[in-house]
PDB file of C-alpha atoms in Angstrom:
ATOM      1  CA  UNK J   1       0.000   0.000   0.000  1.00 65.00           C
ATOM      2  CA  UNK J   2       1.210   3.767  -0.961  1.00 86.00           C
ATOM      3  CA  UNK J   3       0.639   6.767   0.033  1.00 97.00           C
ATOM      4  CA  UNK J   4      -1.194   9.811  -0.836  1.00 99.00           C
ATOM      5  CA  UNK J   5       0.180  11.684  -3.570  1.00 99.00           C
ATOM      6  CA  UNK J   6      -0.996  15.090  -5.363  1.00 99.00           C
ATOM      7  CA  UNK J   7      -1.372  14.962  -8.563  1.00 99.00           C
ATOM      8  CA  UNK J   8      -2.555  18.652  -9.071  1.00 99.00           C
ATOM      9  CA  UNK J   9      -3.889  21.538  -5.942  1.00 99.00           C
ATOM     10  CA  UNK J  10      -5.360  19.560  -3.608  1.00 99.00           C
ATOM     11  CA  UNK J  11      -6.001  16.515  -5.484  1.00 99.00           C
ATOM     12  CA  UNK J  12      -4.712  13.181  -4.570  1.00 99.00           C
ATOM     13  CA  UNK J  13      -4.487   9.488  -5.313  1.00 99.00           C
ATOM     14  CA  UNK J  14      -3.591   6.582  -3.838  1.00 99.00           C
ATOM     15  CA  UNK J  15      -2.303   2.911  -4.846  1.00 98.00           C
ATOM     16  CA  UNK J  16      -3.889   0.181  -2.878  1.00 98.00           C
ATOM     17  CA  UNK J  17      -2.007  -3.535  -3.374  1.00 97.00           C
ATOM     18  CA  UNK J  18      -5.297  -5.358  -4.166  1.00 96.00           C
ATOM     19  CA  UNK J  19      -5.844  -4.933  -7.544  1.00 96.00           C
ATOM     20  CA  UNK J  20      -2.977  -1.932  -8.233  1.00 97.00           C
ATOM     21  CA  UNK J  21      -6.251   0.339  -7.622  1.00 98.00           C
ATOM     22  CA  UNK J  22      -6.350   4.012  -7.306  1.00 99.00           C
ATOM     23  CA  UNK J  23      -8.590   5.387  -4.840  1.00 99.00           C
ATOM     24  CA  UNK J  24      -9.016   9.716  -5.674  1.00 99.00           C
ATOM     25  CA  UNK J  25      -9.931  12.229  -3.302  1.00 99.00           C
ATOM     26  CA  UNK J  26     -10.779  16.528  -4.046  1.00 99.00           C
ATOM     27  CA  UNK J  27     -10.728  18.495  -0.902  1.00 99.00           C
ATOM     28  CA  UNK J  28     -11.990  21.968  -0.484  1.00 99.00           C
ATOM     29  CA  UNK J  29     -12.747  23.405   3.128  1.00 97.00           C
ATOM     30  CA  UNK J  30     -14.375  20.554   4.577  1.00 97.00           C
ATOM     31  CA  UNK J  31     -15.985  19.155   1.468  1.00 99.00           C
ATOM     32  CA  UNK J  32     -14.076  15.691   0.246  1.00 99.00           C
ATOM     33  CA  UNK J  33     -15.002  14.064  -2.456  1.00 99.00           C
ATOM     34  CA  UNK J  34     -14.440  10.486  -3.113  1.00 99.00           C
ATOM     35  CA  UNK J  35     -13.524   8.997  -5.817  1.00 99.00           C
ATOM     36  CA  UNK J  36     -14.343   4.685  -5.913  1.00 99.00           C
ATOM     37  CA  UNK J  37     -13.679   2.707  -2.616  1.00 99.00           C
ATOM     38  CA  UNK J  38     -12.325  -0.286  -3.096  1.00 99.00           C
ATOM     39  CA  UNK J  39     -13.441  -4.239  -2.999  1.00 98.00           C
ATOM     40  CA  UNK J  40     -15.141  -4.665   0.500  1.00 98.00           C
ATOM     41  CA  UNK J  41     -16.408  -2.863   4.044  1.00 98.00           C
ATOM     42  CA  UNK J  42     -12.532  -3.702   5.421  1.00 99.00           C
ATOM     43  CA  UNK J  43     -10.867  -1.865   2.789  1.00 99.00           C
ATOM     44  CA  UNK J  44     -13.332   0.580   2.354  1.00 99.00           C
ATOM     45  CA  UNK J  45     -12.614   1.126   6.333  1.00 99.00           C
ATOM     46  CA  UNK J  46      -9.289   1.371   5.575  1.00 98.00           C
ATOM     47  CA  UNK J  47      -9.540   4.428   3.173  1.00 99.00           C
ATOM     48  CA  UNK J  48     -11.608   5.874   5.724  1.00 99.00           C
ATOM     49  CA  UNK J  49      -8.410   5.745   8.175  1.00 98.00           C
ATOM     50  CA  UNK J  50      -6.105   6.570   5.770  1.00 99.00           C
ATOM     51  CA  UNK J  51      -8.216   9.992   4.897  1.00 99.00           C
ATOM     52  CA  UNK J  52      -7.114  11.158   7.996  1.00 98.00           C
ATOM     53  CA  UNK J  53      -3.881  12.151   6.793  1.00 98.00           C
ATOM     54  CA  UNK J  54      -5.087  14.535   4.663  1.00 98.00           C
ATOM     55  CA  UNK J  55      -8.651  16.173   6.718  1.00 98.00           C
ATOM     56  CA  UNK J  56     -10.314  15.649  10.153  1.00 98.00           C
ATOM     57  CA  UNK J  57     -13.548  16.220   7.678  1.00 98.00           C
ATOM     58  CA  UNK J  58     -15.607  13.375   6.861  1.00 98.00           C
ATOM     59  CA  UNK J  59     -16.368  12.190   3.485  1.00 99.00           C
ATOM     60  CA  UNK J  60     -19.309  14.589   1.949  1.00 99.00           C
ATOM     61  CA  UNK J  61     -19.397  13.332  -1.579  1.00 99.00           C
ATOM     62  CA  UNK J  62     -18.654   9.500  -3.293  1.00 99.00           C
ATOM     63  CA  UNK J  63     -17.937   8.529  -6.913  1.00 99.00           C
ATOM     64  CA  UNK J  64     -18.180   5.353  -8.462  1.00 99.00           C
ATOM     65  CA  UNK J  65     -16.396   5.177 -11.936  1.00 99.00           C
ATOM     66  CA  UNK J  66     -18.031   1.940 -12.639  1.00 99.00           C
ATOM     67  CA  UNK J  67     -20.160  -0.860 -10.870  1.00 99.00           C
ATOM     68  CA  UNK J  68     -17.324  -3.344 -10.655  1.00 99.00           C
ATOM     69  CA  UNK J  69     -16.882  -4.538  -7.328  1.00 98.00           C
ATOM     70  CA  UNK J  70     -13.183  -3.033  -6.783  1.00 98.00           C
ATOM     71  CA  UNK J  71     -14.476   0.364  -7.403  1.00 99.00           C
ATOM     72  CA  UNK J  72     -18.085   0.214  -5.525  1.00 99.00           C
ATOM     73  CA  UNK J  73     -18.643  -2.862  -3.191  1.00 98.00           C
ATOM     74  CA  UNK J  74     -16.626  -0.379  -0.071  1.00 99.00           C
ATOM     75  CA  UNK J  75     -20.316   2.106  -0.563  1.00 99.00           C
ATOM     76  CA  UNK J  76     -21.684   1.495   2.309  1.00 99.00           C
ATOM     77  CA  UNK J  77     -19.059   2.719   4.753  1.00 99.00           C
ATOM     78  CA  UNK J  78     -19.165   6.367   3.558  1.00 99.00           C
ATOM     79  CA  UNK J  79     -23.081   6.774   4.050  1.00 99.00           C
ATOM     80  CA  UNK J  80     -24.747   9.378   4.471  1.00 99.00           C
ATOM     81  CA  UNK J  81     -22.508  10.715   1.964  1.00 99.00           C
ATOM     82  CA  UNK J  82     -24.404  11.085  -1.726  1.00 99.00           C
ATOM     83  CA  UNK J  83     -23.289   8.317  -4.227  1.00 99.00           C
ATOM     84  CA  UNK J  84     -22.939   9.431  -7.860  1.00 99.00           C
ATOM     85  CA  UNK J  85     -22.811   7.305 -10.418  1.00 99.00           C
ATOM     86  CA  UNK J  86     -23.987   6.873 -13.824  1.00 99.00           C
ATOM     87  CA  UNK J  87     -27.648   5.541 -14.584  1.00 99.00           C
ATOM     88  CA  UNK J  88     -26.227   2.219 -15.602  1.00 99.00           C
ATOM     89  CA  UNK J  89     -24.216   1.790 -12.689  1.00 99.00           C
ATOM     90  CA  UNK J  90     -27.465   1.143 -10.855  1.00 99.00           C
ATOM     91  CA  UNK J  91     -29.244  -1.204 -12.958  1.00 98.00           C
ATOM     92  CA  UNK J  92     -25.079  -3.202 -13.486  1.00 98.00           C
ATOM     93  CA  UNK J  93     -24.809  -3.227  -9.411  1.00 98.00           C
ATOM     94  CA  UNK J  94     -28.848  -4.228  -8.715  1.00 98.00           C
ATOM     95  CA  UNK J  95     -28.954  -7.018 -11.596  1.00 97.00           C
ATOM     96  CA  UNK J  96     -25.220  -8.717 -11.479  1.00 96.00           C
ATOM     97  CA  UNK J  97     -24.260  -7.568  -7.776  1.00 96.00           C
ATOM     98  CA  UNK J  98     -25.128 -11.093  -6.252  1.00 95.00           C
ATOM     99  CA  UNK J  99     -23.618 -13.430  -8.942  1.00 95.00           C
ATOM    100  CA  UNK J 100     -20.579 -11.277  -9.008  1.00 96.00           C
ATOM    101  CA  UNK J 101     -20.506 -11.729  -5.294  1.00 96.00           C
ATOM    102  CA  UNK J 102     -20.420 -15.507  -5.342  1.00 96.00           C
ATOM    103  CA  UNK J 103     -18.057 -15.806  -8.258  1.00 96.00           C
ATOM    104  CA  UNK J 104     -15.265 -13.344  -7.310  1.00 97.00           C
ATOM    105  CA  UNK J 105     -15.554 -15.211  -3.625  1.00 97.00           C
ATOM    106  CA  UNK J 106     -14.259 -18.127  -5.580  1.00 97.00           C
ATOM    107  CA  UNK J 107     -11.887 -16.305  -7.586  1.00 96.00           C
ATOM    108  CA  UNK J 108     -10.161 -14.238  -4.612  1.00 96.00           C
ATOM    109  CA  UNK J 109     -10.833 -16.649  -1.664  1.00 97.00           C
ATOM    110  CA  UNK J 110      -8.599 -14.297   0.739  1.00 97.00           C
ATOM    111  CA  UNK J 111     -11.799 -11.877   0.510  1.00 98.00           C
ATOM    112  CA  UNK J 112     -14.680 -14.220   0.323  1.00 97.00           C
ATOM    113  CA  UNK J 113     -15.549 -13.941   3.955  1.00 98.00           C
ATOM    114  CA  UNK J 114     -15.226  -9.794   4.267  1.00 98.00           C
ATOM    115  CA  UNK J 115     -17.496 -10.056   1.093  1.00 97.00           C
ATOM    116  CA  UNK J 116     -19.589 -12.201   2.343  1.00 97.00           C
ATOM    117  CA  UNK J 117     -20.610  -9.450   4.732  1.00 98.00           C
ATOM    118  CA  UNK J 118     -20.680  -6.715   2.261  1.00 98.00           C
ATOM    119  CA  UNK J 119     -24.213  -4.692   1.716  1.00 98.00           C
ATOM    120  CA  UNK J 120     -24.152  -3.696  -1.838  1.00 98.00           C
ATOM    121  CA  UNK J 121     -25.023  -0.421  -1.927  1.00 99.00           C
ATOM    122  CA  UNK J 122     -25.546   1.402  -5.245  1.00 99.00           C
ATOM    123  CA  UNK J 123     -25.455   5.226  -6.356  1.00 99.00           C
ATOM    124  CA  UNK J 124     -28.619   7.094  -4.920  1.00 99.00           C
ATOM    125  CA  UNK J 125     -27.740  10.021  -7.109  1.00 99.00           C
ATOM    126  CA  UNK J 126     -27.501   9.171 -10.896  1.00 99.00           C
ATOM    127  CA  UNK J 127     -27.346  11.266 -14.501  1.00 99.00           C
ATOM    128  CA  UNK J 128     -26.900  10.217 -18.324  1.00 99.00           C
ATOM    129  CA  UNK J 129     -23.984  12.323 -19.698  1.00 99.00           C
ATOM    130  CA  UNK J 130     -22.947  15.182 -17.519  1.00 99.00           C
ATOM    131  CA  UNK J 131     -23.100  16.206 -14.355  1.00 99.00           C
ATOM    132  CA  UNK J 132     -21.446  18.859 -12.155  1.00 99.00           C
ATOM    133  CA  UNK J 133     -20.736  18.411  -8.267  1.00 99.00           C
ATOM    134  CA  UNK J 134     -19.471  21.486  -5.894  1.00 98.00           C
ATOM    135  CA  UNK J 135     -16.556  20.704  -3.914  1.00 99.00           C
ATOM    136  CA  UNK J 136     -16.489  23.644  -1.308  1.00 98.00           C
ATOM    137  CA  UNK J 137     -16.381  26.353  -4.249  1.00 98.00           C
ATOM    138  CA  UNK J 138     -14.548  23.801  -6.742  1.00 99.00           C
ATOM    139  CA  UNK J 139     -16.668  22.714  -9.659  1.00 99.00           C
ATOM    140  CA  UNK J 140     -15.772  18.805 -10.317  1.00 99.00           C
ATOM    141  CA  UNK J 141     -17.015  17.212 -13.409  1.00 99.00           C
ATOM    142  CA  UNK J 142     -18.718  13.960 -14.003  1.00 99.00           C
ATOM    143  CA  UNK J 143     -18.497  13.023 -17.793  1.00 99.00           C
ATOM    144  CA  UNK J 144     -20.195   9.736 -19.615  1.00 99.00           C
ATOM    145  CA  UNK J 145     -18.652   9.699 -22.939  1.00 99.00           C
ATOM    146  CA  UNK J 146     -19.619   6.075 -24.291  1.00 99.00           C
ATOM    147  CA  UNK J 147     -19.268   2.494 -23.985  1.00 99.00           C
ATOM    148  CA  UNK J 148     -16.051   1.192 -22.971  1.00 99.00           C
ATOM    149  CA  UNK J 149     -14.717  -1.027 -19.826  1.00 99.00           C
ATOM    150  CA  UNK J 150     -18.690  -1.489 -19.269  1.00 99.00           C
ATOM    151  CA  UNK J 151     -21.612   0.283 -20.893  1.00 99.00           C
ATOM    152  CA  UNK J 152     -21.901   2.876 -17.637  1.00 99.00           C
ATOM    153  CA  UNK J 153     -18.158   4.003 -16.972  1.00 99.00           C
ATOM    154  CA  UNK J 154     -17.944   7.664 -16.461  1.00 99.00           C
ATOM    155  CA  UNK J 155     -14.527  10.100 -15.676  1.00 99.00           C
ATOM    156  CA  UNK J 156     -14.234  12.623 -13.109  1.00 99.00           C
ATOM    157  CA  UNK J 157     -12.925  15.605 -14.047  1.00 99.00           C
ATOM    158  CA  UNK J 158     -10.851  18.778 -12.069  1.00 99.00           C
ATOM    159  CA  UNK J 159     -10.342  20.951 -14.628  1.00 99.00           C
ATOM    160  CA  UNK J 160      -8.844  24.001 -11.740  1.00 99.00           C
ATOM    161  CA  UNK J 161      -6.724  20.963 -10.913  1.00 99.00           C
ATOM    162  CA  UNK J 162      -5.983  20.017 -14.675  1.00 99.00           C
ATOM    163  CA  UNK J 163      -6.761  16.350 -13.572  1.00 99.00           C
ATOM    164  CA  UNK J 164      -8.604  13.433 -15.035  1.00 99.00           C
ATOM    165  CA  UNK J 165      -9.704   9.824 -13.156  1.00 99.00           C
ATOM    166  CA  UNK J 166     -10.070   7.550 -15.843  1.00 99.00           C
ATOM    167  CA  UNK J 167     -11.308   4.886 -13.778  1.00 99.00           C
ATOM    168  CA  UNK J 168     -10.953   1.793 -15.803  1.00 99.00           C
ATOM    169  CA  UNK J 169     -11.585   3.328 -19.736  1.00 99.00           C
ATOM    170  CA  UNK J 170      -7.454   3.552 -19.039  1.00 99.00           C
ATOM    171  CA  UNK J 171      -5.354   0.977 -17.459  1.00 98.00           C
ATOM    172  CA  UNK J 172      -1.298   1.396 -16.474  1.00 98.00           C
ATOM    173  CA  UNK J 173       0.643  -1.831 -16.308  1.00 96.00           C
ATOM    174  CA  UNK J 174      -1.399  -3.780 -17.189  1.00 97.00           C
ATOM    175  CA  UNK J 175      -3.705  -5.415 -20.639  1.00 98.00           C
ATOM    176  CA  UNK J 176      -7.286  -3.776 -19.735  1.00 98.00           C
ATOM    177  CA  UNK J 177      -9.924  -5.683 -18.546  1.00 98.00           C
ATOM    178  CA  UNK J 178     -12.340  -6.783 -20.869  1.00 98.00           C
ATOM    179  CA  UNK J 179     -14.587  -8.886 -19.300  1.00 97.00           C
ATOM    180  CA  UNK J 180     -17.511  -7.072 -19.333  1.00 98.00           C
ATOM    181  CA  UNK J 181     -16.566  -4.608 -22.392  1.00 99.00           C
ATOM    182  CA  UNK J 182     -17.427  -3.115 -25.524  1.00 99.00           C
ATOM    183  CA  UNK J 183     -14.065  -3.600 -27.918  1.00 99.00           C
ATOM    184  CA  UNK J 184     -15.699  -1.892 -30.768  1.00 99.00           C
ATOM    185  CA  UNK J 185     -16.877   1.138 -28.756  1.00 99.00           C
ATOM    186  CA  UNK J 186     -13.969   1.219 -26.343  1.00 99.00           C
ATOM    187  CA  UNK J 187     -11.752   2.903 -28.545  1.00 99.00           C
ATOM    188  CA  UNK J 188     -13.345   6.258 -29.176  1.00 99.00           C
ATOM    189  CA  UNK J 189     -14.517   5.997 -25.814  1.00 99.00           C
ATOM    190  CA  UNK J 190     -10.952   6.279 -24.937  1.00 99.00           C
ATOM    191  CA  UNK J 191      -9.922   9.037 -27.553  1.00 99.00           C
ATOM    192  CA  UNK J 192     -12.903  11.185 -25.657  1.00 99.00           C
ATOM    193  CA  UNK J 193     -11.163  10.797 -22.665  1.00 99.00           C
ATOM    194  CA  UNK J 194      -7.328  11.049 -23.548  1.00 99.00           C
ATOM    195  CA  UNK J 195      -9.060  14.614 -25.102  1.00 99.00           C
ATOM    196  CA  UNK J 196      -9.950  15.949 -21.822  1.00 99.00           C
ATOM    197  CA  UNK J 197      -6.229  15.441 -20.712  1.00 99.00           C
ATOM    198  CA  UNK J 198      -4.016  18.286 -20.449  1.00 98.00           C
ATOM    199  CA  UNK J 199      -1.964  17.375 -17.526  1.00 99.00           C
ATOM    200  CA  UNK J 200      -2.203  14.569 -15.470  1.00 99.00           C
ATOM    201  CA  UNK J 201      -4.595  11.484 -15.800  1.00 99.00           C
ATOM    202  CA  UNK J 202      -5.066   8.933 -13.327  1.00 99.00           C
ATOM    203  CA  UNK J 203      -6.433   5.373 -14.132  1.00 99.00           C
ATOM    204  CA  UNK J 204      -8.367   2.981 -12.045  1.00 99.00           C
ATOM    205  CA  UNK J 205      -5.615   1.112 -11.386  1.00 98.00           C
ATOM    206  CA  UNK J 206      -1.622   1.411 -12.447  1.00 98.00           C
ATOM    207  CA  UNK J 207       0.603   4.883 -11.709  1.00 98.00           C
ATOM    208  CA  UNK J 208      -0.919   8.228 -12.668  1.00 99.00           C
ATOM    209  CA  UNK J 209       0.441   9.682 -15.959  1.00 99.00           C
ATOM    210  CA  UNK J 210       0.508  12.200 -18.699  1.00 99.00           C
ATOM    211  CA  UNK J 211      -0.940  12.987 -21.877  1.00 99.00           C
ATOM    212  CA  UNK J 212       1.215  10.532 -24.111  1.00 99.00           C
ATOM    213  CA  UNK J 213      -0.208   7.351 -21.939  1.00 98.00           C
ATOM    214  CA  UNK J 214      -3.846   8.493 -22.589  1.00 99.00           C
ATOM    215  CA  UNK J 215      -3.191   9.285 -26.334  1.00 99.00           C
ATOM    216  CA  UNK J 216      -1.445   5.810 -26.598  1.00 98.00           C
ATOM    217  CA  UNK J 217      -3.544   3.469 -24.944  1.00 98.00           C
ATOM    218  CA  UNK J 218      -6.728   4.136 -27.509  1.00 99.00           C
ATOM    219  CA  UNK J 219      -4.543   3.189 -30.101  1.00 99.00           C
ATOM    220  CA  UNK J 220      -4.011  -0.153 -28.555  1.00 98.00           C
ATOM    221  CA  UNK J 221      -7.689  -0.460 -28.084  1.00 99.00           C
ATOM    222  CA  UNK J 222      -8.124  -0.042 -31.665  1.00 99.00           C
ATOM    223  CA  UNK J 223      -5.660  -2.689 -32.329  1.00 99.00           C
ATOM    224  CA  UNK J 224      -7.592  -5.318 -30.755  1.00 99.00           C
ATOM    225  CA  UNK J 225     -10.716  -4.154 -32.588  1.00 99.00           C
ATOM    226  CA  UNK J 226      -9.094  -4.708 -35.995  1.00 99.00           C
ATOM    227  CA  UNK J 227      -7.429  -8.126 -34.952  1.00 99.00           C
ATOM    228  CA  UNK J 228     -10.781  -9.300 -34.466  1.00 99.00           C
ATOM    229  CA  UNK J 229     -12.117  -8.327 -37.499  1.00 99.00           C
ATOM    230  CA  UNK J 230      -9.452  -9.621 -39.204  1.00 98.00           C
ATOM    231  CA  UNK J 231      -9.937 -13.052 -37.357  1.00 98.00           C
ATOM    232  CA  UNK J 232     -13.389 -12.866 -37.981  1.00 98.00           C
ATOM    233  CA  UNK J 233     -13.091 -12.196 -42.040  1.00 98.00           C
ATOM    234  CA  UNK J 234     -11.006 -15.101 -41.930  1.00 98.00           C
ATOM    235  CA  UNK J 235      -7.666 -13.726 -42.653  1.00 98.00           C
ATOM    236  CA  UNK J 236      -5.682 -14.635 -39.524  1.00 97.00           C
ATOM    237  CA  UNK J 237      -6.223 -17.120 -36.600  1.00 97.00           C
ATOM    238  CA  UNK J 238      -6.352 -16.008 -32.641  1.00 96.00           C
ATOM    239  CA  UNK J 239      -3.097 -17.132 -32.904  1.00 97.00           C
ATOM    240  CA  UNK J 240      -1.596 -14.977 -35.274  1.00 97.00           C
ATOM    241  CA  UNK J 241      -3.284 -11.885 -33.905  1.00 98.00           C
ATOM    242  CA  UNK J 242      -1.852 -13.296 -30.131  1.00 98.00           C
ATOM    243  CA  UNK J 243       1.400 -12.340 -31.769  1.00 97.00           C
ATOM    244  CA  UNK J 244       0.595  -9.422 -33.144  1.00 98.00           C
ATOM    245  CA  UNK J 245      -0.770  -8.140 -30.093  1.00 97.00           C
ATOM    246  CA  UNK J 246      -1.122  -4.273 -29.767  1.00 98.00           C
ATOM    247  CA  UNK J 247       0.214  -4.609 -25.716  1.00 98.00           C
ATOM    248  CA  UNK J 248       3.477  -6.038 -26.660  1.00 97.00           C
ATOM    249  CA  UNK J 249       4.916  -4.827 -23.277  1.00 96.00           C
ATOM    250  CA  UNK J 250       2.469  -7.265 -21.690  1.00 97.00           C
ATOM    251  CA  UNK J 251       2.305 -11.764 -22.352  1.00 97.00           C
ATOM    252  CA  UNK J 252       0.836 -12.203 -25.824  1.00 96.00           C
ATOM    253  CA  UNK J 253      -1.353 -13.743 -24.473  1.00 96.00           C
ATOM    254  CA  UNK J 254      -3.333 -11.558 -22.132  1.00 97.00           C
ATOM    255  CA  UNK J 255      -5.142 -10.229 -24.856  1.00 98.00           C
ATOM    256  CA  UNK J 256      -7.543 -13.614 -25.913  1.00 98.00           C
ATOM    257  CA  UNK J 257     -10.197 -12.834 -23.835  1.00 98.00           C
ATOM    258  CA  UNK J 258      -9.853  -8.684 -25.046  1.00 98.00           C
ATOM    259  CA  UNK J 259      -9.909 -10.598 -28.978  1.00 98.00           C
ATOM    260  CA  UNK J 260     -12.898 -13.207 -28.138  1.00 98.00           C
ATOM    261  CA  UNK J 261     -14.745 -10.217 -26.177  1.00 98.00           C
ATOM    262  CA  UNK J 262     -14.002  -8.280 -29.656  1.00 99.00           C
ATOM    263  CA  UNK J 263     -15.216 -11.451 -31.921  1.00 98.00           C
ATOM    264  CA  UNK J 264     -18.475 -12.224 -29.781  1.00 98.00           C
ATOM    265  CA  UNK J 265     -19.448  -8.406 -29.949  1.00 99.00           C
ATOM    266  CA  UNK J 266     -18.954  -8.083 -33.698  1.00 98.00           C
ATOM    267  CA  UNK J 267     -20.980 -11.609 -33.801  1.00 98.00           C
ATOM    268  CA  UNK J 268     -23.708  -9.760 -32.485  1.00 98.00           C
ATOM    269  CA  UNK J 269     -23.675 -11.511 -29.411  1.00 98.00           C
ATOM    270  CA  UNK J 270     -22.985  -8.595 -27.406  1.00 95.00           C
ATOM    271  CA  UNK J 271     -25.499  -5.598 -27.399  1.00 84.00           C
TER     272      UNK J 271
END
């Protein structure tokens, strides 16, 4: 576990071990704002503790950047604090939130009995495309700019701050996860994002960065997107577009499920 770095005035992030996640926080007076909290109620408490290094003020405002349980399952902890999220972010959490429950207790056993416990606990305060939050007399931004990661991840951005959270729409160190994505759409999802970068971006999990990493990792995005339909016309195998991979920095083959995400969707079998 880190610790709390600013990234731009009085805007920090910090990198949890489970999951390389960033957790984001905007302070102003004794407004905070929130930005994801983590897997379960014991890390979630944890970021509550850890807040104290930076205010005595309790949390006023959350954010979810998506519905996935490493970004929203920790909810409940900051209540009575407003939770925004996107529209879909309620209808993802209320329809999957018990399956995913059961099947990431088998996939991370070292959390299945804290999530066992956990009270799902989705956004009370939603929107479809913009929104705007005051933070003390800071105006924070809460974008949805298409289909991507999921169908409902949004960004948060400072602009006073000249600071974007990606959430997951942009990954460091690691292939994206595409498990519950949209590779067709994901790309100029991306490009709308690495636009609203002038400074400093920070994804939902891997180190913080600049402009270059957001411009760059679209690209790759696309590149996965034309493998497939290059598998799927018939002129190359999985194989040959494993070794071709657009993450080349990453094994080749980290990107299979990313290429049979990409195949099902242009299939049809993803809407």
């Amino acid at each position: 576990m880190g610790s709390w770095v600013e990234v731009g005035d009085r805007v920090f992030v910090r990198r949890y071990t489970f999951y390389d996640q960033n957790i984001g926080v905007v302070l102003d007076g004794d407004d905070v704002l929130l930005i994801d909290t983590r897997s379960t109620h014991v890390h979630a408490r944890e970021v509550a503790a850890d807040l104290r290094e930076l205010t005595a003020a309790p949390v006023t405002i959350v954010v979810n950047t998506h519905g996935h349980f490493d970004h929203a399952y920790g909810n409940r902890v900051f209540r009575p604090a407003p939770i925004w999220g996107h529209e879909g972010c309620v209808t993802f959490m209320t329809r999957t939130g018990e399956l995913r429950r059961a099947r990431i207790a088998l996939e991370e056993p070292e959390i299945a009995g804290d999530l066992a416990e956990v009270v799902i606990d989705p956004p009370d305060r939603t929107f479809a495309e913009t929104a705007y939050l005051e933070v003390g007399g800071r105006r924070v931004e809460l974008r949805y700019l298409g289909r991507g990661h999921t169908d409902h991840d949004i960004v948060v951005r400072v602009p006073d701050a000249a600071v974007v959270f990606a959430g997951d729409l942009l990954e460091n160190g690691a292939v994206p996860f595409f498990g519950d994505a949209y590779p067709l759409d994901w790309p100029e999802t991306a490009f709308r994002v690495a636009e609203l970068v002038s400074n400093v971006v920070v994804p939902g999990h891997g180190d913080h960065a600049g402009p270059s990493f957001a411009d760059a990792q679209p690209v790759a995005l696309a590149g996965i997107a034309a493998l497939a339909r290059q598998i799927t016309a018939g002129h190359m195998t999985i194989e040959d577009a494993l070794a071709a991979t657009p993450f080349p920095e990453h094994p080749a083959d980290d990107v299979r499920l990313p290429l049979q995400r990409a195949i099902a969707q242009l299939r049809g079998e993803i809407s």
